[in-house]
Each structure stands twice: as C-alpha cells, then as structure tokens.
Amino acid sequence: MSAPDLSKFLNPNPQGVRELEFRALGTECHVKIRLKPERDALQFAADTLEWIKNFEEKYSRYLDTSLISKINAAAGQSWIETDEDAERLLNLADEVFRKSEGILDATMLPLARVWDWKKVHQELPNEEDIQEALRLTGWDKVERREGAIFLPEKGMGLDFGGFGKELAVDALIEISRRHNIKDVLIDLGRDVFASGGNGKHEFWHIGIEDGKNPESCLASLAISDRAVSSSGSYARHFMHENKRYGHIIDPRSGWPTSNGVNSVTVIAKSCLEAGIHSTVCYILGVDEGLRFASNFPEVDVCIQSDQGTEGNPQFERWLVKEDNDKES
C-alpha cells in the first residue's frame, strides 16, 4: 500500500468533502467523506488505512509472507492453519462460487499465471499449458476442515482478486457507519459504494467508463446507499498482433473472455453483490448475462457490447440526463 495523499483530506472542498487518496489492492483508491471535525475525520482515515493494510498483508498473493501465499506454497504438500477471519473469507469464496454458478472461482490462479496481463507476450500461451492450468482449477477440489485448508495438488493456487476489492469496499462502508459518517463514497478501482450525498445533492455522481473508449464517459449515475461495480477488459489487458486480451478469464475455456461485451455495470445493495454480477455477466455475454441477472430482482444491470447497450429497465432510474457534475 502506498503512502496516502492527505492534501485534499485536510483541505475539504467548498461542499465540505474530504478526499483520501492512496494506492492499494493493485489499484487507485479514493475515499470521500463529509465530516467537519478534523480529529474525527483523521481517526476514520487511520481506521480505513489500517484495515486495508491488514487485509493486503494477509490476503495478497503478491506478498510472500501473506497467508494466501503460504497456502499456495503448500499446495500438494501440507495443510495450512486458518483463523476465524480466514475461515469467513474461505466461506465467502465458496458462497461466491455457488452463487456465480462456478464462474467466479478463487482457485483460478494457475490460469492467471498463464495469462499474466502484466507481461509482454511475444506469443500466446499454448493450449497444453492452458489445459494444464484448467486441470489445476476448481473450487470443488479444495479440501477444508475446521481451522485448516489444503490444496491437494502442486501448482494449485488461490487468488481472491475476483472479489477482494468488493469485499474491501463493503468493509470500509461498515467502518464509516461505526464513525456515524452519513455522506461517504468509497471507490477502490471502479468498485464503489456511495452513501448520503456530495454536499450539492442528496446523492453522489458516478461516471460509467465507456468500454469502447475508456477516455470517455458512457453515462453518469446518481447514487446513494447503493454499490456500483464495473467489469471490462479496457483497463487491464495486453495486446498481441493487434488483438486485446483482457484479464477476465472464462473458467470454462481457460481463455480471456471474448464475446463482444465491452463493459458491464451493476448497481446493487452491496459491492460484493454488484461485483459478482458485473463479472459473471461480462463472462456470460449479453443474453446469458441478463438471464443470470434476472434471478436477482434487486440487481440492476447495464451491458455495453459491440451491438449497443442493453440492460434491465430498472437501471435507467439511476441515470443522470445532464452529465456535467460527476464526482467519481
């Protein structure tokens, strides 16, 4: 986690909004609150940063000392003990796997390694490597007992990146509630929860990035007491022979998702719920994605594809007609 930028936090804007900026969980993070007493605001900031630091140190696969790295290193060799907090997270991984119909799988690290979007790819992974990674993938293969976990085959690995940021957003919102902060916006790399308003309105303006042209805004939302999550390959990808390969892998094929969908934006009551649906709908495509979302009436979905933009009717209630006052 990077050192936070406190300049906008200590010097609120005319509407009283304080903004805390830092980098963590592999992305840019923005936390905005409206709270007058500086001492109270700083205590909230300290609690927020402490939670993020502890979460990252324990569950980041990029840190050799993290619990998840120890679990992965012991794959095929030994059981690793887990505390109550880790048990809750593993139970959540199981719930996400079931709810997403197997699309969101915390054991997809072998595939993520094969398709590492951060590397320069002179050639694409061969099918043999992809099939081997698929063989090592599958949440149902994970063995658990009370207070311990075992990955039964060497090369298996856990990665909570599929829902870690969303979980963090919901946790930070809970911290803001404990501090009795009414007006707050948590934005961890396009996973957002907004509560209250921005001082001008009784809501926050949130821009939806255009999946075809990420420098542009597709639309603006007026959000309060809801989460917003967007999925797409426009931010994280690599290019090979003029074709874009995104970071969202389809666990059914082992290949980066390529179905004509550019982006998916979902509004829900929790960021975890929004994130599950945005990723699943992105992987499934327009028709199957909307079918999946239709099973959850409190989830509002907008899918941008090569053929246009589609969504369920209730999504439109959040749209702002005049897109000139975005806050995020």
XYZ file of C-alpha atoms in Angstrom:
328
model
C 0.000 0.000 0.000
C 1.322 3.448 -0.894
C 1.521 6.374 1.500
C -1.795 8.262 1.441
C -2.189 11.723 -0.053
C -3.818 13.808 2.686
C -3.809 17.181 0.912
C -7.478 17.020 -0.145
C -8.425 15.311 3.081
C -7.108 18.083 5.307
C -8.415 20.783 2.961
C -12.039 19.930 2.104
C -13.727 21.426 -0.947
C -16.465 24.107 -0.652
C -19.078 21.395 -0.070
C -17.045 20.020 2.829
C -15.898 16.869 1.012
C -12.609 15.429 2.230
C -10.814 13.053 -0.153
C -8.288 10.422 0.885
C -6.163 9.059 -1.974
C -3.833 6.057 -1.888
C -2.849 3.010 -3.898
C -3.640 -0.476 -2.589
C -5.036 -3.813 -3.754
C -3.389 -3.188 -7.114
C -5.418 -0.085 -7.918
C -6.030 3.602 -7.224
C -8.238 4.174 -4.188
C -10.376 7.195 -3.343
C -12.344 7.692 -0.143
C -14.563 10.776 0.127
C -16.423 11.877 3.232
C -18.252 14.932 4.527
C -17.276 15.352 8.162
C -16.408 18.676 9.798
C -14.291 17.785 12.863
C -10.773 17.158 11.570
C -9.881 14.921 14.504
C -12.834 12.606 13.789
C -12.032 12.587 10.087
C -8.401 11.662 10.739
C -9.452 8.828 13.039
C -11.686 7.449 10.297
C -8.808 7.742 7.815
C -6.491 5.900 10.209
C -9.010 3.093 10.716
C -9.572 2.836 6.961
C -5.871 2.603 6.136
C -5.252 0.129 8.950
C -7.980 -2.193 7.667
C -6.634 -2.064 4.107
C -3.064 -2.668 5.313
C -4.063 -5.703 7.371
C -6.222 -7.147 4.587
C -3.481 -6.749 1.997
C -0.784 -8.202 4.252
C -2.906 -11.265 4.958
C -4.536 -11.995 1.611
C -2.386 -10.552 -1.186
C -0.890 -13.267 -3.368
C 1.906 -10.850 -4.268
C 3.312 -10.878 -0.718
C 5.359 -13.970 0.140
C 4.527 -13.590 3.829
C 0.742 -13.482 3.363
C -1.491 -16.322 4.474
C -2.676 -16.924 0.932
C 0.926 -17.226 -0.308
C 1.616 -19.782 2.407
C -1.462 -21.764 1.380
C -0.377 -21.668 -2.265
C 3.226 -22.622 -1.469
C 1.989 -25.654 0.470
C -0.165 -26.937 -2.402
C 0.212 -30.686 -2.751
C 2.285 -30.857 0.427
C 0.591 -29.854 3.657
C -2.430 -28.380 5.399
C -2.259 -24.739 6.500
C -3.995 -23.497 9.621
C -6.593 -20.755 9.235
C -8.021 -18.418 11.851
C -11.626 -17.303 12.228
C -11.203 -14.362 9.864
C -9.697 -16.557 7.146
C -12.475 -19.102 7.625
C -15.049 -16.378 6.953
C -13.237 -15.396 3.763
C -12.994 -19.008 2.585
C -16.689 -19.497 3.311
C -17.342 -16.383 1.245
C -15.261 -17.799 -1.623
C -17.450 -20.895 -1.506
C -20.623 -18.782 -1.495
C -19.389 -16.690 -4.430
C -18.542 -19.854 -6.383
C -22.028 -21.288 -5.832
C -23.900 -18.034 -6.457
C -21.978 -17.362 -9.687
C -22.693 -20.874 -10.963
C -18.961 -21.642 -10.892
C -17.923 -18.623 -12.958
C -16.123 -16.873 -10.076
C -13.606 -19.389 -8.799
C -10.949 -18.477 -6.228
C -8.703 -21.309 -7.499
C -8.081 -19.685 -10.899
C -4.534 -18.595 -10.042
C -2.979 -21.175 -12.438
C -4.885 -19.567 -15.319
C -3.974 -16.066 -14.141
C -0.308 -17.077 -14.213
C -0.592 -18.428 -17.749
C -2.329 -15.269 -18.986
C -0.391 -12.717 -16.910
C -1.597 -9.451 -18.453
C 1.279 -7.506 -16.874
C 3.876 -9.266 -19.035
C 4.853 -8.583 -22.632
C 3.618 -11.601 -24.603
C 5.713 -12.384 -27.682
C 3.383 -15.324 -28.277
C 0.169 -16.610 -26.765
C 0.140 -19.450 -24.231
C -0.095 -22.848 -25.893
C -3.198 -24.959 -25.469
C -1.308 -27.576 -23.469
C -0.410 -25.015 -20.787
C -3.982 -23.720 -20.728
C -5.419 -27.205 -20.304
C -2.949 -27.982 -17.514
C -3.965 -24.765 -15.737
C -7.622 -25.723 -16.157
C -6.897 -29.130 -14.654
C -5.489 -27.414 -11.559
C -8.514 -25.139 -11.276
C -11.745 -25.890 -9.440
C -13.042 -24.771 -6.061
C -14.569 -28.206 -5.522
C -11.035 -29.646 -5.394
C -10.143 -27.609 -2.286
C -10.065 -29.623 0.935
C -11.105 -27.978 4.187
C -11.569 -28.951 7.779
C -12.215 -26.776 10.799
C -9.324 -24.339 11.112
C -7.303 -25.614 8.145
C -7.163 -25.777 4.342
C -5.299 -27.971 1.855
C -4.784 -27.595 -1.892
C -4.322 -31.229 -2.910
C -2.115 -30.793 -5.962
C 1.126 -28.906 -6.513
C 0.542 -25.941 -8.798
C -2.914 -25.141 -7.456
C -3.367 -21.664 -6.037
C -5.874 -19.285 -4.512
C -6.452 -15.717 -5.634
C -9.139 -13.575 -4.020
C -8.783 -10.858 -6.657
C -12.170 -11.784 -8.098
C -13.968 -10.300 -5.117
C -11.325 -8.845 -2.787
C -11.821 -5.186 -3.713
C -15.573 -5.504 -3.464
C -15.262 -7.074 -0.036
C -12.952 -4.234 0.999
C -15.429 -1.579 -0.171
C -18.189 -3.103 1.939
C -15.851 -3.330 4.943
C -14.871 0.347 4.659
C -18.527 1.340 4.458
C -19.096 -0.515 7.725
C -16.212 1.439 9.268
C -17.806 4.711 8.109
C -21.084 3.677 9.734
C -19.326 2.959 13.017
C -17.981 6.505 12.799
C -21.519 7.804 12.146
C -20.487 9.294 8.809
C -23.584 9.862 6.693
C -22.006 11.153 3.473
C -19.312 8.845 2.113
C -18.092 7.454 -1.182
C -15.644 4.543 -1.327
C -14.014 3.937 -4.724
C -11.448 1.137 -4.972
C -10.622 0.831 -8.655
C -14.163 1.263 -10.032
C -15.732 -0.772 -7.241
C -17.830 1.839 -5.472
C -20.283 2.322 -2.637
C -21.963 5.694 -2.147
C -23.967 6.716 0.902
C -25.658 10.050 1.563
C -24.692 12.856 -0.798
C -21.883 15.087 -2.050
C -22.995 18.358 -0.456
C -24.657 19.645 -3.610
C -27.147 16.802 -3.886
C -28.541 14.037 -1.725
C -26.563 11.576 -3.831
C -23.160 11.208 -5.495
C -22.488 11.416 -9.221
C -20.591 8.391 -10.528
C -19.367 8.171 -14.108
C -19.542 4.951 -16.128
C -16.486 4.498 -18.321
C -17.057 3.748 -21.987
C -15.710 0.239 -22.619
C -15.044 1.106 -26.266
C -13.323 4.391 -25.447
C -12.146 4.405 -21.793
C -11.179 8.065 -22.004
C -14.858 8.909 -22.418
C -17.844 8.597 -20.113
C -20.720 6.404 -21.255
C -23.181 7.840 -18.720
C -23.457 9.312 -15.234
C -25.317 7.817 -12.296
C -26.948 9.466 -9.281
C -26.241 7.011 -6.464
C -26.989 6.901 -2.746
C -26.974 3.870 -0.443
C -26.012 1.596 -3.312
C -22.893 -0.033 -4.719
C -21.674 0.203 -8.303
C -19.237 -2.223 -9.904
C -17.964 -2.267 -13.483
C -16.187 -5.074 -15.314
C -14.348 -4.980 -18.633
C -11.012 -5.601 -20.301
C -10.433 -1.951 -21.201
C -8.309 -1.266 -18.099
C -6.273 -4.461 -17.668
C -5.156 -6.275 -20.789
C -2.262 -6.991 -23.105
C -2.062 -6.662 -26.882
C -0.893 -9.391 -29.239
C -0.971 -8.999 -33.011
C -3.355 -6.054 -32.684
C -5.827 -8.031 -30.593
C -6.667 -7.221 -26.985
C -6.593 -9.991 -24.378
C -8.217 -8.938 -21.117
C -7.588 -10.018 -17.536
C -11.030 -11.592 -17.041
C -10.669 -15.278 -17.881
C -13.562 -17.557 -18.751
C -13.093 -20.604 -16.491
C -14.968 -22.790 -18.966
C -12.453 -22.331 -21.788
C -9.371 -21.085 -19.961
C -9.147 -18.146 -22.379
C -9.686 -14.424 -21.771
C -13.325 -13.536 -22.274
C -14.072 -12.544 -25.864
C -17.787 -12.353 -26.586
C -18.374 -8.850 -27.898
C -19.081 -7.370 -24.460
C -17.082 -4.206 -23.769
C -18.204 -3.436 -20.239
C -20.807 -4.321 -17.639
C -22.008 -2.007 -14.872
C -24.105 -3.305 -11.998
C -25.881 -1.483 -9.159
C -26.714 -3.475 -6.028
C -27.127 -3.158 -2.271
C -23.578 -4.348 -1.570
C -20.385 -4.026 -3.549
C -19.776 -7.751 -3.287
C -23.148 -8.423 -4.900
C -22.501 -5.821 -7.602
C -19.044 -7.225 -8.325
C -20.247 -10.810 -8.599
C -22.889 -9.841 -11.131
C -20.726 -7.491 -13.199
C -18.034 -10.145 -13.670
C -20.439 -13.022 -14.286
C -22.475 -11.004 -16.801
C -19.276 -9.939 -18.567
C -18.147 -13.551 -18.959
C -21.559 -14.946 -19.908
C -22.300 -12.302 -22.543
C -25.407 -10.228 -23.174
C -28.184 -12.813 -23.373
C -26.940 -15.248 -20.741
C -25.764 -12.381 -18.537
C -29.190 -10.761 -18.483
C -30.744 -14.169 -17.839
C -28.452 -14.667 -14.851
C -29.218 -11.184 -13.503
C -32.968 -11.720 -13.879
C -32.796 -14.190 -10.991
C -31.869 -11.299 -8.685
C -34.559 -8.577 -8.840
C -32.621 -6.137 -6.633
C -29.675 -6.089 -9.049
C -29.682 -3.501 -11.864
C -27.511 -4.238 -14.912
C -26.231 -2.358 -17.968
C -24.206 -4.252 -20.610
C -22.297 -2.429 -23.335
C -21.467 -4.657 -26.310
C -20.383 -4.258 -29.917
C -24.084 -4.253 -30.836
C -25.081 -1.490 -28.418
C -26.137 -1.040 -24.810
C -28.715 -3.216 -23.076
C -29.906 -3.633 -19.525
C -32.841 -4.307 -17.307
C -35.413 -1.473 -17.209
C -34.819 -0.511 -13.575
C -31.210 0.527 -14.340
C -32.492 3.657 -16.060
C -33.794 5.139 -12.802
C -30.185 5.821 -11.741
C -29.157 7.671 -14.905
C -28.406 11.405 -14.868
C -29.541 13.218 -18.002
C -27.078 16.082 -17.668
C -23.592 14.600 -17.383
C -21.767 17.662 -16.142
C -21.235 17.137 -12.422
C -19.525 13.775 -11.914
C -17.883 13.100 -8.544
C -16.091 9.867 -9.377
